[in-house]
Tab-separated table of C-alpha atoms and ligand atoms in Angstrom:
chain	number	residue	atom	x	y	z
A	224	MET	CA	10.110	4.565	18.926
A	225	SER	CA	11.862	2.074	21.112
A	226	PHE	CA	15.553	1.533	20.889
A	227	ARG	CA	17.431	-1.675	21.329
A	228	ALA	CA	21.076	-1.707	22.170
A	229	ALA	CA	23.112	-3.249	19.383
A	230	ALA	CA	24.288	-5.991	21.735
A	231	ASP	CA	20.760	-7.223	22.511
A	232	PRO	CA	19.816	-10.411	20.710
A	233	PRO	CA	17.174	-10.009	17.962
A	234	PHE	CA	13.557	-10.987	18.742
A	235	TYR	CA	13.891	-14.241	16.821
A	236	ALA	CA	17.117	-15.237	18.600
A	237	ALA	CA	15.749	-18.206	20.518
A	238	THR	CA	13.540	-19.438	17.675
A	239	PHE	CA	16.032	-21.467	15.691
A	240	GLU	CA	18.917	-23.751	16.522
A	241	LYS	CA	21.242	-21.113	15.080
A	242	THR	CA	20.528	-17.382	15.286
A	243	PRO	CA	20.670	-16.185	11.701
A	244	ALA	CA	22.537	-12.987	10.870
A	245	ALA	CA	20.380	-10.212	9.427
A	246	ALA	CA	22.497	-10.066	6.280
A	247	ALA	CA	22.036	-13.791	5.653
A	248	LEU	CA	18.280	-13.459	6.220
A	249	THR	CA	18.090	-10.550	3.810
A	250	ASP	CA	19.929	-12.526	1.141
A	251	ILE	CA	17.777	-15.592	1.473
A	252	GLY	CA	14.654	-13.420	1.672
A	253	ARG	CA	15.592	-11.723	-1.600
A	254	THR	CA	16.090	-15.101	-3.265
A	255	LEU	CA	12.713	-16.334	-2.015
A	256	PHE	CA	10.990	-13.098	-3.098
A	257	PHE	CA	12.008	-13.746	-6.710
A	258	ASP	CA	11.585	-17.542	-6.614
A	259	VAL	CA	8.780	-18.754	-8.899
A	260	SER	CA	9.197	-22.342	-7.709
A	261	LEU	CA	7.465	-21.359	-4.442
A	262	SER	CA	4.107	-21.015	-6.255
A	263	ALA	CA	1.682	-23.790	-7.138
A	264	SER	CA	1.822	-22.761	-10.808
A	265	GLY	CA	5.626	-22.684	-10.781
A	266	THR	CA	5.469	-19.380	-12.625
A	267	GLN	CA	4.719	-16.743	-9.979
A	268	SER	CA	6.872	-15.105	-7.324
A	269	CYS	CA	6.235	-12.167	-5.024
A	270	ALA	CA	8.026	-10.032	-7.619
A	271	SER	CA	5.513	-11.003	-10.337
A	272	CYS	CA	2.966	-8.763	-8.613
A	273	HIS	CA	5.350	-6.552	-6.615
A	274	ASP	CA	7.703	-5.634	-9.450
A	275	PRO	CA	10.951	-3.961	-8.323
A	276	ARG	CA	10.967	-1.984	-11.595
A	277	HIS	CA	7.697	-0.395	-10.468
A	278	SER	CA	8.592	0.311	-6.850
A	279	PHE	CA	7.452	-3.192	-5.855
A	280	GLY	CA	3.978	-2.401	-7.182
A	281	PRO	CA	2.072	-3.900	-10.129
A	282	PRO	CA	4.076	-4.571	-13.310
A	283	ASP	CA	1.373	-3.279	-15.663
A	284	ASP	CA	-1.933	-1.437	-15.817
A	285	ALA	CA	-4.230	-4.358	-14.959
A	286	ALA	CA	-6.571	-3.423	-12.107
A	287	VAL	CA	-5.887	-6.769	-10.430
A	288	GLN	CA	-3.184	-9.382	-11.025
A	289	ARG	CA	-3.918	-13.045	-11.679
A	290	GLY	CA	-2.507	-16.018	-9.801
A	291	GLY	CA	-3.464	-19.462	-8.556
A	292	ALA	CA	-2.424	-22.942	-9.615
A	293	ASP	CA	-3.500	-22.217	-13.222
A	294	SER	CA	-2.244	-18.583	-13.173
A	295	ARG	CA	-5.736	-17.438	-14.150
A	296	GLN	CA	-7.489	-16.625	-10.872
A	297	PRO	CA	-8.098	-12.883	-10.659
A	298	GLY	CA	-7.292	-10.990	-7.476
A	299	VAL	CA	-9.771	-8.584	-5.920
A	300	ARG	CA	-7.620	-5.518	-5.268
A	301	ALA	CA	-4.851	-3.493	-6.864
A	302	VAL	CA	-1.343	-4.446	-5.783
A	303	PRO	CA	0.138	-1.900	-3.350
A	304	SER	CA	3.774	-0.830	-3.473
A	305	LEU	CA	5.857	-2.513	-0.778
A	306	MET	CA	8.128	0.509	-0.416
A	307	TYR	CA	8.137	2.817	2.616
A	308	ALA	CA	6.108	0.345	4.667
A	309	GLN	CA	8.795	0.101	7.347
A	310	ASN	CA	7.007	2.472	9.744
A	311	ILE	CA	3.412	1.330	9.313
A	312	PRO	CA	2.194	0.852	12.888
A	313	PRO	CA	0.157	-2.223	13.858
A	314	PHE	CA	-3.554	-1.725	13.242
A	315	THR	CA	-5.433	0.180	15.930
A	316	GLU	CA	-8.888	1.748	16.010
A	317	HIS	CA	-7.575	4.611	18.117
A	318	TYR	CA	-4.398	6.119	16.783
A	319	PHE	CA	-2.620	8.757	18.810
A	320	ASP	CA	0.177	10.526	17.032
A	321	ASP	CA	3.354	10.404	19.107
A	322	GLU	CA	3.737	14.171	19.054
A	323	GLY	CA	1.748	17.334	18.471
A	324	ASP	CA	-2.038	17.005	18.339
A	325	ASP	CA	-2.156	16.719	22.152
A	326	GLY	CA	-3.526	13.243	22.427
A	327	ILE	CA	-6.277	13.561	19.818
A	328	ASP	CA	-7.736	10.220	18.810
A	329	GLN	CA	-7.238	10.106	15.064
A	330	GLY	CA	-9.329	6.993	14.610
A	331	PRO	CA	-8.269	3.812	12.833
A	332	ALA	CA	-4.737	3.576	11.453
A	333	GLY	CA	-2.027	1.115	10.519
A	334	GLY	CA	-1.911	-2.570	9.683
A	335	ARG	CA	-0.977	-4.220	6.382
A	336	THR	CA	-3.057	-4.492	3.207
A	337	TRP	CA	-5.636	-1.923	2.084
A	338	ASP	CA	-7.820	-2.788	5.099
A	339	GLY	CA	-5.095	-3.357	7.704
A	340	ARG	CA	-6.142	-6.912	8.485
A	341	GLU	CA	-2.561	-8.195	8.748
A	342	GLN	CA	-0.385	-6.865	11.537
A	343	SER	CA	3.100	-7.189	10.085
A	344	ALA	CA	5.055	-8.024	6.962
A	345	HIS	CA	5.744	-11.326	8.705
A	346	ASP	CA	2.058	-12.329	8.937
A	347	GLN	CA	1.418	-10.771	5.562
A	348	ALA	CA	3.697	-13.160	3.675
A	349	ARG	CA	1.522	-16.145	4.678
A	350	LEU	CA	-1.350	-14.662	2.707
A	351	PRO	CA	0.084	-14.700	-0.826
A	352	LEU	CA	1.912	-17.981	-0.277
A	353	LEU	CA	-1.349	-19.706	0.649
A	354	SER	CA	-4.045	-17.640	-1.137
A	355	ALA	CA	-5.913	-19.510	-3.871
A	356	PHE	CA	-5.601	-16.569	-6.245
A	357	GLU	CA	-1.984	-15.791	-5.516
A	358	MET	CA	0.775	-18.347	-5.039
A	359	ALA	CA	-1.823	-20.950	-4.087
A	360	ASN	CA	0.106	-23.405	-1.937
A	361	SER	CA	-2.210	-25.812	-0.122
A	362	SER	CA	-0.379	-25.551	3.224
A	363	PRO	CA	2.793	-24.328	4.931
A	364	ASP	CA	4.109	-27.884	4.542
A	365	ALA	CA	3.697	-27.592	0.788
A	366	VAL	CA	5.871	-24.468	0.797
A	367	VAL	CA	8.544	-26.218	2.848
A	368	GLY	CA	8.407	-29.205	0.488
A	369	LYS	CA	9.150	-26.862	-2.391
A	370	LEU	CA	12.178	-25.467	-0.596
A	371	LEU	CA	13.566	-28.969	-0.295
A	372	ARG	CA	12.911	-29.715	-3.950
A	373	ALA	CA	14.481	-26.434	-5.005
A	374	ASN	CA	17.720	-27.494	-3.336
A	375	ARG	CA	17.554	-24.768	-0.758
A	376	ALA	CA	17.911	-27.260	2.067
A	377	ALA	CA	21.664	-26.834	2.434
A	378	GLN	CA	21.377	-23.059	2.498
A	379	PHE	CA	18.593	-23.203	5.129
A	380	ARG	CA	20.555	-25.641	7.288
A	381	ARG	CA	23.615	-23.422	7.105
A	382	ILE	CA	21.664	-20.353	8.208
A	383	PHE	CA	19.105	-21.779	10.666
A	384	GLY	CA	20.859	-24.943	11.882
A	385	ASP	CA	20.834	-28.602	10.872
A	386	SER	CA	17.502	-29.349	12.566
A	387	ILE	CA	15.509	-26.702	10.669
A	388	PHE	CA	13.531	-29.215	8.617
A	389	ASN	CA	12.676	-31.449	11.589
A	390	ASP	CA	9.785	-29.111	12.335
A	391	LYS	CA	7.920	-27.950	9.199
A	392	ASP	CA	6.174	-25.126	11.047
A	393	LEU	CA	9.512	-23.789	12.159
A	394	ALA	CA	10.857	-24.052	8.616
A	395	PHE	CA	7.822	-22.115	7.346
A	396	ARG	CA	8.448	-19.423	9.957
A	397	ALA	CA	12.006	-19.199	8.698
A	398	VAL	CA	10.616	-18.458	5.225
A	399	LEU	CA	8.357	-15.713	6.596
A	400	LEU	CA	11.170	-14.225	8.673
A	401	ALA	CA	13.485	-14.125	5.661
A	402	LEU	CA	10.843	-12.419	3.482
A	403	GLU	CA	10.094	-9.927	6.244
A	404	THR	CA	13.753	-9.119	6.830
A	405	TYR	CA	14.358	-8.647	3.124
A	406	GLN	CA	11.500	-6.123	2.992
A	407	GLN	CA	13.281	-4.165	5.711
A	408	SER	CA	16.383	-3.642	3.652
A	409	ALA	CA	16.687	0.111	3.353
A	410	ALA	CA	18.605	0.153	0.077
A	411	GLU	CA	15.786	-1.611	-1.741
A	412	PHE	CA	12.643	-0.589	0.163
A	413	TYR	CA	13.248	2.859	1.641
A	414	PRO	CA	16.274	4.493	0.087
A	415	TYR	CA	15.005	8.130	0.304
A	416	THR	CA	16.734	8.973	-2.972
A	417	SER	CA	14.006	11.065	-4.612
A	418	LYS	CA	14.521	14.613	-5.812
A	419	TYR	CA	12.211	15.726	-3.000
A	420	ASP	CA	14.486	14.031	-0.443
A	421	ALA	CA	17.486	15.732	-2.036
A	422	TRP	CA	15.596	19.025	-1.720
A	423	LEU	CA	14.857	18.318	1.973
A	424	ARG	CA	18.595	17.731	2.426
A	425	HIS	CA	19.340	21.039	0.665
A	426	GLU	CA	21.180	19.167	-2.070
A	427	ALA	CA	18.825	20.032	-4.923
A	428	SER	CA	16.300	22.723	-5.701
A	429	LEU	CA	12.758	22.274	-6.952
A	430	SER	CA	11.739	23.973	-10.186
A	431	ASP	CA	9.069	26.679	-10.148
A	432	VAL	CA	6.335	24.317	-11.241
A	433	GLU	CA	7.380	21.693	-8.660
A	434	THR	CA	7.444	24.356	-5.935
A	435	ARG	CA	3.962	25.547	-6.915
A	436	GLY	CA	2.794	21.916	-6.943
A	437	LEU	CA	4.144	21.318	-3.428
A	438	SER	CA	2.347	24.402	-2.210
A	439	ALA	CA	-0.985	23.425	-3.853
A	440	PHE	CA	-0.512	19.922	-2.389
A	441	ASN	CA	-0.108	21.356	1.112
A	442	ASN	CA	-2.515	24.305	0.907
A	443	PRO	CA	-5.667	23.535	2.984
A	444	ALA	CA	-7.693	25.701	0.578
A	445	LYS	CA	-6.442	23.796	-2.493
A	446	GLY	CA	-5.376	20.137	-2.563
A	447	ASN	CA	-5.162	19.764	1.203
A	448	CYS	CA	-3.419	16.529	0.276
A	449	ALA	CA	-0.954	16.742	3.180
A	450	ARG	CA	-3.906	16.279	5.555
A	451	CYS	CA	-3.699	12.550	4.798
A	452	HIS	CA	-0.415	12.365	2.864
A	453	PRO	CA	1.959	14.435	5.096
A	454	SER	CA	4.851	15.992	3.190
A	455	ALA	CA	6.922	17.737	5.868
A	456	LEU	CA	9.924	16.697	7.928
A	457	ARG	CA	8.921	15.895	11.489
A	458	LYS	CA	11.664	16.102	14.092
A	459	GLY	CA	14.122	15.375	11.319
A	460	ALA	CA	12.286	12.261	10.135
A	461	PHE	CA	11.589	12.179	6.422
A	462	PRO	CA	7.891	12.215	5.500
A	463	GLN	CA	6.160	8.995	4.458
A	464	PHE	CA	3.390	10.753	2.475
A	465	THR	CA	0.799	8.820	4.432
A	466	ASP	CA	-0.536	9.316	7.945
A	467	PHE	CA	-1.367	5.552	7.975
A	468	GLY	CA	-4.998	6.562	8.560
A	469	TYR	CA	-8.200	5.405	6.901
A	470	ALA	CA	-10.669	7.372	4.813
A	471	ALA	CA	-13.588	6.744	2.475
A	472	ILE	CA	-12.973	8.943	-0.521
A	473	GLY	CA	-15.627	7.422	-2.770
A	474	VAL	CA	-13.444	5.878	-5.471
A	475	PRO	CA	-15.549	4.865	-8.526
A	476	ARG	CA	-16.595	1.243	-8.951
A	477	ASN	CA	-14.324	-0.740	-11.246
A	478	GLY	CA	-16.183	-3.041	-13.612
A	479	ALA	CA	-12.858	-4.588	-14.687
A	480	ILE	CA	-12.652	-6.511	-11.382
A	481	PRO	CA	-14.365	-9.853	-12.062
A	482	ALA	CA	-15.847	-9.983	-8.524
A	483	ASN	CA	-17.775	-6.792	-9.391
A	484	ALA	CA	-19.758	-8.593	-12.084
A	485	ASP	CA	-22.062	-9.380	-9.156
A	486	ALA	CA	-23.884	-6.069	-8.622
A	487	ARG	CA	-24.458	-6.985	-4.965
A	488	HIS	CA	-20.751	-7.404	-4.278
A	489	TYR	CA	-19.000	-4.463	-2.631
A	490	ASP	CA	-15.463	-4.236	-1.274
A	491	LEU	CA	-16.074	-2.100	1.809
A	492	GLY	CA	-12.525	-2.090	3.184
A	493	LEU	CA	-12.375	-1.926	6.971
A	494	CYS	CA	-15.889	-3.341	7.506
A	495	GLY	CA	-15.375	-6.278	5.127
A	496	PRO	CA	-15.869	-8.653	3.475
A	497	LEU	CA	-12.128	-9.494	3.275
A	498	ARG	CA	-11.628	-8.168	6.764
A	499	THR	CA	-14.052	-9.782	9.200
A	500	ASP	CA	-13.383	-8.488	12.730
A	501	LEU	CA	-14.960	-5.038	12.222
A	502	ALA	CA	-18.057	-6.130	10.299
A	503	ASP	CA	-20.384	-4.563	12.885
A	504	ARG	CA	-18.748	-1.114	12.642
A	505	LYS	CA	-20.875	0.289	9.839
A	506	TYR	CA	-19.199	3.690	10.169
A	507	TYR	CA	-16.058	2.018	8.795
A	508	CYS	CA	-17.658	0.841	5.562
A	509	GLY	CA	-15.819	2.245	2.552
A	510	LEU	CA	-12.661	3.198	4.464
A	511	PHE	CA	-9.254	2.183	3.086
A	512	ARG	CA	-5.756	2.975	4.312
A	513	ALA	CA	-4.152	6.007	2.695
A	514	PRO	CA	-1.171	4.681	0.717
A	515	THR	CA	2.205	6.388	0.537
A	516	LEU	CA	2.581	8.679	-2.468
A	517	ARG	CA	6.312	8.051	-2.674
A	518	ASN	CA	7.058	6.563	-6.115
A	519	VAL	CA	3.382	6.919	-7.065
A	520	ALA	CA	4.416	8.137	-10.542
A	521	THR	CA	5.782	4.654	-11.289
A	522	ARG	CA	2.281	3.131	-10.980
A	523	ARG	CA	-0.254	2.576	-13.725
A	524	VAL	CA	-3.176	1.599	-11.468
A	525	PHE	CA	-4.499	3.772	-8.704
A	526	PHE	CA	-6.654	3.254	-5.612
A	527	HIS	CA	-7.633	-0.006	-3.882
A	528	ASN	CA	-9.665	-1.222	-6.837
A	529	GLY	CA	-7.366	0.065	-9.578
A	530	ALA	CA	-10.286	2.086	-10.987
A	531	LEU	CA	-8.046	4.784	-12.465
A	532	HIS	CA	-5.088	4.331	-14.796
A	533	SER	CA	-3.209	7.587	-14.871
A	534	LEU	CA	-1.795	9.744	-12.122
A	535	GLU	CA	-3.419	12.738	-13.762
A	536	ASP	CA	-6.839	11.098	-13.447
A	537	ALA	CA	-6.136	10.218	-9.816
A	538	VAL	CA	-5.356	13.875	-9.013
A	539	ARG	CA	-8.203	15.188	-11.158
A	540	PHE	CA	-10.623	12.907	-9.306
A	541	TYR	CA	-9.914	14.885	-6.119
A	542	ALA	CA	-10.710	18.116	-7.962
A	543	GLU	CA	-13.888	17.000	-9.704
A	544	ARG	CA	-15.494	14.343	-7.493
A	545	ASP	CA	-18.089	16.745	-6.102
A	546	THR	CA	-18.179	19.448	-8.754
A	547	GLU	CA	-18.376	17.207	-11.848
A	548	PRO	CA	-19.255	13.707	-10.614
A	549	GLN	CA	-20.571	12.817	-14.084
A	550	ASN	CA	-16.926	12.579	-15.217
A	551	TRP	CA	-16.216	9.745	-12.762
A	552	TYR	CA	-19.240	7.627	-11.942
A	553	SER	CA	-21.549	5.317	-13.866
A	554	ARG	CA	-25.154	6.199	-14.748
A	555	ASP	CA	-28.438	4.534	-13.970
A	556	ALA	CA	-30.934	3.408	-16.634
A	557	ARG	CA	-32.315	6.938	-16.933
A	558	GLY	CA	-28.876	8.435	-17.453
A	559	LYS	CA	-28.548	9.912	-13.954
A	560	THR	CA	-25.051	9.849	-12.436
A	561	ILE	CA	-24.751	7.430	-9.515
A	562	LYS	CA	-22.345	9.331	-7.262
A	563	PHE	CA	-20.332	6.950	-5.042
A	564	ASP	CA	-21.385	4.001	-7.188
A	565	ASP	CA	-19.097	1.609	-5.274
A	566	LEU	CA	-20.793	2.217	-1.915
A	567	PRO	CA	-24.295	1.153	-0.901
A	568	VAL	CA	-26.466	4.229	-0.155
A	569	GLN	CA	-26.567	3.555	3.593
A	570	TYR	CA	-22.761	3.982	3.835
A	571	GLN	CA	-22.370	7.064	1.688
A	572	GLY	CA	-22.417	9.256	4.791
A	573	ASN	CA	-18.994	7.781	5.663
A	574	VAL	CA	-17.395	9.556	2.719
A	575	ASP	CA	-14.922	12.349	3.504
A	576	VAL	CA	-16.321	15.855	2.891
A	577	GLN	CA	-13.454	18.027	4.183
A	578	PRO	CA	-11.478	20.067	1.611
A	579	PRO	CA	-10.801	19.356	-1.208
A	580	PHE	CA	-14.063	17.396	-0.974
A	581	ASP	CA	-16.189	20.265	0.397
A	582	ARG	CA	-17.646	21.403	-2.956
A	583	HIS	CA	-20.978	20.889	-4.627
A	584	LEU	CA	-22.281	20.247	-8.092
A	585	GLY	CA	-21.353	23.121	-10.392
A	586	ASP	CA	-18.994	24.847	-7.881
A	587	ALA	CA	-15.491	25.792	-8.981
A	588	PRO	CA	-13.198	22.850	-8.103
A	589	ALA	CA	-10.645	23.217	-5.291
A	590	LEU	CA	-7.876	22.687	-7.858
A	591	SER	CA	-7.571	24.643	-11.108
A	592	GLU	CA	-6.134	23.067	-14.263
A	593	THR	CA	-2.817	24.725	-13.423
A	594	ASP	CA	-2.904	23.371	-9.866
A	595	ILE	CA	-3.457	19.858	-11.234
A	596	LYS	CA	-0.482	20.162	-13.616
A	597	ASP	CA	1.657	21.618	-10.825
A	598	ILE	CA	0.754	18.820	-8.374
A	599	LEU	CA	1.563	16.245	-11.064
A	600	ALA	CA	4.993	17.814	-11.525
A	601	PHE	CA	5.509	17.775	-7.768
A	602	LEU	CA	4.481	14.114	-7.449
A	603	GLN	CA	7.182	13.225	-10.012
A	604	THR	CA	9.765	14.469	-7.512
A	605	LEU	CA	8.795	11.619	-5.157
A	606	THR	CA	10.317	8.931	-7.397
A	607	ASP	CA	13.484	7.344	-5.988
A	608	GLY	CA	16.704	7.237	-7.976
A	609	TYR	CA	17.183	10.959	-8.581
A	610	VAL	CA	20.735	11.655	-9.687
A	611	LEU	CA	22.285	14.800	-8.241
A	612	ARG	CA	23.823	17.074	-10.805
I	709	HEC	C1	-1.031	-12.373	-7.397
I	709	HEC	C2	-0.414	-11.126	-6.987
I	709	HEC	C3	0.393	-11.105	-5.683
I	709	HEC	C4	1.457	-11.917	-5.314
I	709	HEC	C5	2.044	-13.096	-6.069
I	709	HEC	C6	1.933	-11.403	-4.044
I	709	HEC	N1	1.186	-10.320	-3.664
I	709	HEC	FE1	1.488	-9.161	-2.022
I	709	HEC	N2	-0.225	-8.168	-2.387
I	709	HEC	C7	-1.041	-8.356	-3.476
I	709	HEC	C8	-2.269	-7.598	-3.312
I	709	HEC	C9	-3.451	-7.536	-4.275
I	709	HEC	C10	-2.183	-6.958	-2.050
I	709	HEC	C11	-3.253	-6.118	-1.363
I	709	HEC	C12	-4.158	-7.091	-0.631
I	709	HEC	C13	-5.311	-6.482	0.107
I	709	HEC	O1	-5.345	-5.276	0.336
I	709	HEC	O2	-6.199	-7.246	0.506
I	709	HEC	C14	-0.858	-7.333	-1.511
I	709	HEC	C15	-0.365	-6.868	-0.292
I	709	HEC	C16	0.888	-7.166	0.196
I	709	HEC	C17	1.477	-6.565	1.378
I	709	HEC	C18	0.862	-5.470	2.240
I	709	HEC	C19	1.323	-4.136	1.730
I	709	HEC	C20	0.703	-2.974	2.451
I	709	HEC	O3	0.823	-1.840	1.986
I	709	HEC	O4	0.081	-3.170	3.495
I	709	HEC	C21	2.702	-7.166	1.571
I	709	HEC	C22	3.701	-6.863	2.682
I	709	HEC	C23	2.851	-8.144	0.518
I	709	HEC	N3	1.755	-8.102	-0.306
I	709	HEC	C24	3.952	-8.988	0.387
I	709	HEC	C25	4.002	-10.041	-0.525
I	709	HEC	C26	5.002	-11.096	-0.489
I	709	HEC	C27	6.145	-11.181	0.517
I	709	HEC	C28	4.719	-11.939	-1.522
I	709	HEC	C29	5.409	-13.264	-1.870
I	709	HEC	C30	5.449	-14.240	-0.802
I	709	HEC	C31	3.551	-11.396	-2.202
I	709	HEC	N4	3.137	-10.259	-1.562
I	709	HEC	C32	2.977	-11.962	-3.332
I	709	HEC	C33	-0.759	-9.144	-4.586
I	709	HEC	C34	0.225	-10.115	-4.625
I	710	HEC	C1	-9.078	12.335	3.546
I	710	HEC	C2	-7.716	11.894	3.357
I	710	HEC	C3	-7.104	12.145	1.984
I	710	HEC	C4	-6.847	13.338	1.346
I	710	HEC	C5	-7.208	14.733	1.821
I	710	HEC	C6	-6.153	12.997	0.143
I	710	HEC	N1	-6.002	11.641	0.032
I	710	HEC	FE1	-5.119	10.627	-1.472
I	710	HEC	N2	-5.716	8.867	-0.669
I	710	HEC	C7	-6.417	8.734	0.508
I	710	HEC	C8	-6.902	7.386	0.641
I	710	HEC	C9	-7.698	6.822	1.816
I	710	HEC	C10	-6.499	6.711	-0.526
I	710	HEC	C11	-6.870	5.261	-0.901
I	710	HEC	C12	-8.364	5.293	-1.258
I	710	HEC	C13	-8.891	4.035	-1.880
I	710	HEC	O1	-8.156	3.337	-2.573
I	710	HEC	O2	-10.096	3.773	-1.687
I	710	HEC	C14	-5.737	7.671	-1.325
I	710	HEC	C15	-5.107	7.369	-2.528
I	710	HEC	C16	-4.427	8.296	-3.299
I	710	HEC	C17	-3.749	7.988	-4.541
I	710	HEC	C18	-3.619	6.594	-5.175
I	710	HEC	C19	-2.301	5.964	-4.757
I	710	HEC	C20	-2.173	4.503	-5.099
I	710	HEC	O3	-1.110	3.917	-4.772
I	710	HEC	O4	-3.094	3.903	-5.661
I	710	HEC	C21	-3.231	9.174	-5.025
I	710	HEC	C22	-2.447	9.366	-6.310
I	710	HEC	C23	-3.586	10.197	-4.078
I	710	HEC	N3	-4.290	9.634	-3.038
I	710	HEC	C24	-3.239	11.533	-4.205
I	710	HEC	C25	-3.789	12.547	-3.430
I	710	HEC	C26	-3.700	13.950	-3.758
I	710	HEC	C27	-2.936	14.517	-4.951
I	710	HEC	C28	-4.429	14.626	-2.825
I	710	HEC	C29	-4.754	16.104	-2.779
I	710	HEC	C30	-5.388	16.640	-3.961
I	710	HEC	C31	-4.941	13.631	-1.900
I	710	HEC	N4	-4.546	12.389	-2.292
I	710	HEC	C32	-5.715	13.940	-0.780
I	710	HEC	C33	-6.655	9.736	1.429
I	710	HEC	C34	-6.580	11.091	1.142
């Protein structure tokens, strides 16, 4: 962590004619986030896919959301929640935790999107504004043109200075900065108001089943979930339920994604095809960033390809992947289960085989039925908005 004295000017201070106040940026960012007039179709805003009623994740159970100028172009991945992203480090191939672990290289971590190809929320906002299957603007200029038509000009001039529209690139950067700043507003994006947070503050107690669920979640011989989704306070900092790291966990192929109609198409995460700079690192094929599990109970699609539609299935997948793969994967023409059916054979060695994934066909699963129910109860405690009694 680096600290900046309150008196220091913000990093964007010299960018605009006027230095905007954070509160003004947050307000304008919120307006832009919900503004459908910024899309080519005129019907889609950031909030259409990142719905605040679902923790800024997908509004429904569709594996991928549609967008584009005609609102019909399917996306290729499930929409992640935008909450608790404030501490995601920039992408690195060699992540060293700032404490403990004595300088062990934990491998790739950080970055935005499921494959970390964007470095910050600032860069990230360009993507949906310009992507053909999202808000589908043809250029930054087109976005700025829409601002002018939507009568936001006066507001922008007031906040960024009268000359803001003299340079369209600068005006576009103002849009990105506002969206980024809005996503850093704690009250909306990282309030820490779950029952679990109240329990960490000693303001609430967990029920027996929730307590058992937490312990099965942490137990290395059971869920071992905290290995990648850390649950404990660290030096007083509240847990994010992700270590920001990458893993291939062998999520089943999702036939509901139109791109998957082509049997030769695979979304391999870190090694491509959406991400292009690590295409030669075959040991990264199939790896995706572990998402936060905060507010996960408000989702109806799970994993990068939205293959599963209930939290119970998502947890059960961890229990049964290796012991009963026939429950999860498709079959070949002779009826044989194709384990890891969303990964070409040559990359299947990248899949994680540490507990709970250390079992074999027919073994007892790492999680019993009771453990699964208990973990589900525990995961419900991670939903924000818990009211203290
Ligand atoms: C059509 C649906 C759609 C719209 C509209 C949309 N997004 Fe997204 N967003 C996604 C999907 C899908 C991903 C994951 C992309 C990937 O992994 O390649 C994503 C990822 C993100 C991420 C990265 C999150 C993370 O965990 O790394 C941010 C930040 C984000 N979007 C912000 C925005 C903003 C700001 C807007 C409006 C300007 C917006 N999105 C509009 C679908 C959408
Ligand atoms: C090896 C690291 C690892 C372990 C151990 C692990 N996870 Fe995950 N988890 C991930 C990764 C990586 C993803 C995203 C995978 C993908 O989409 O391809 C994920 C995704 C999830 C999701 C979907 C969230 C969403 O927003 O779609 C849930 C739910 C989940 N994990 C729960 C658990 C539980 C419960 C356990 C313990 C039984 C667990 N995880 C253990 C790495 C891990």
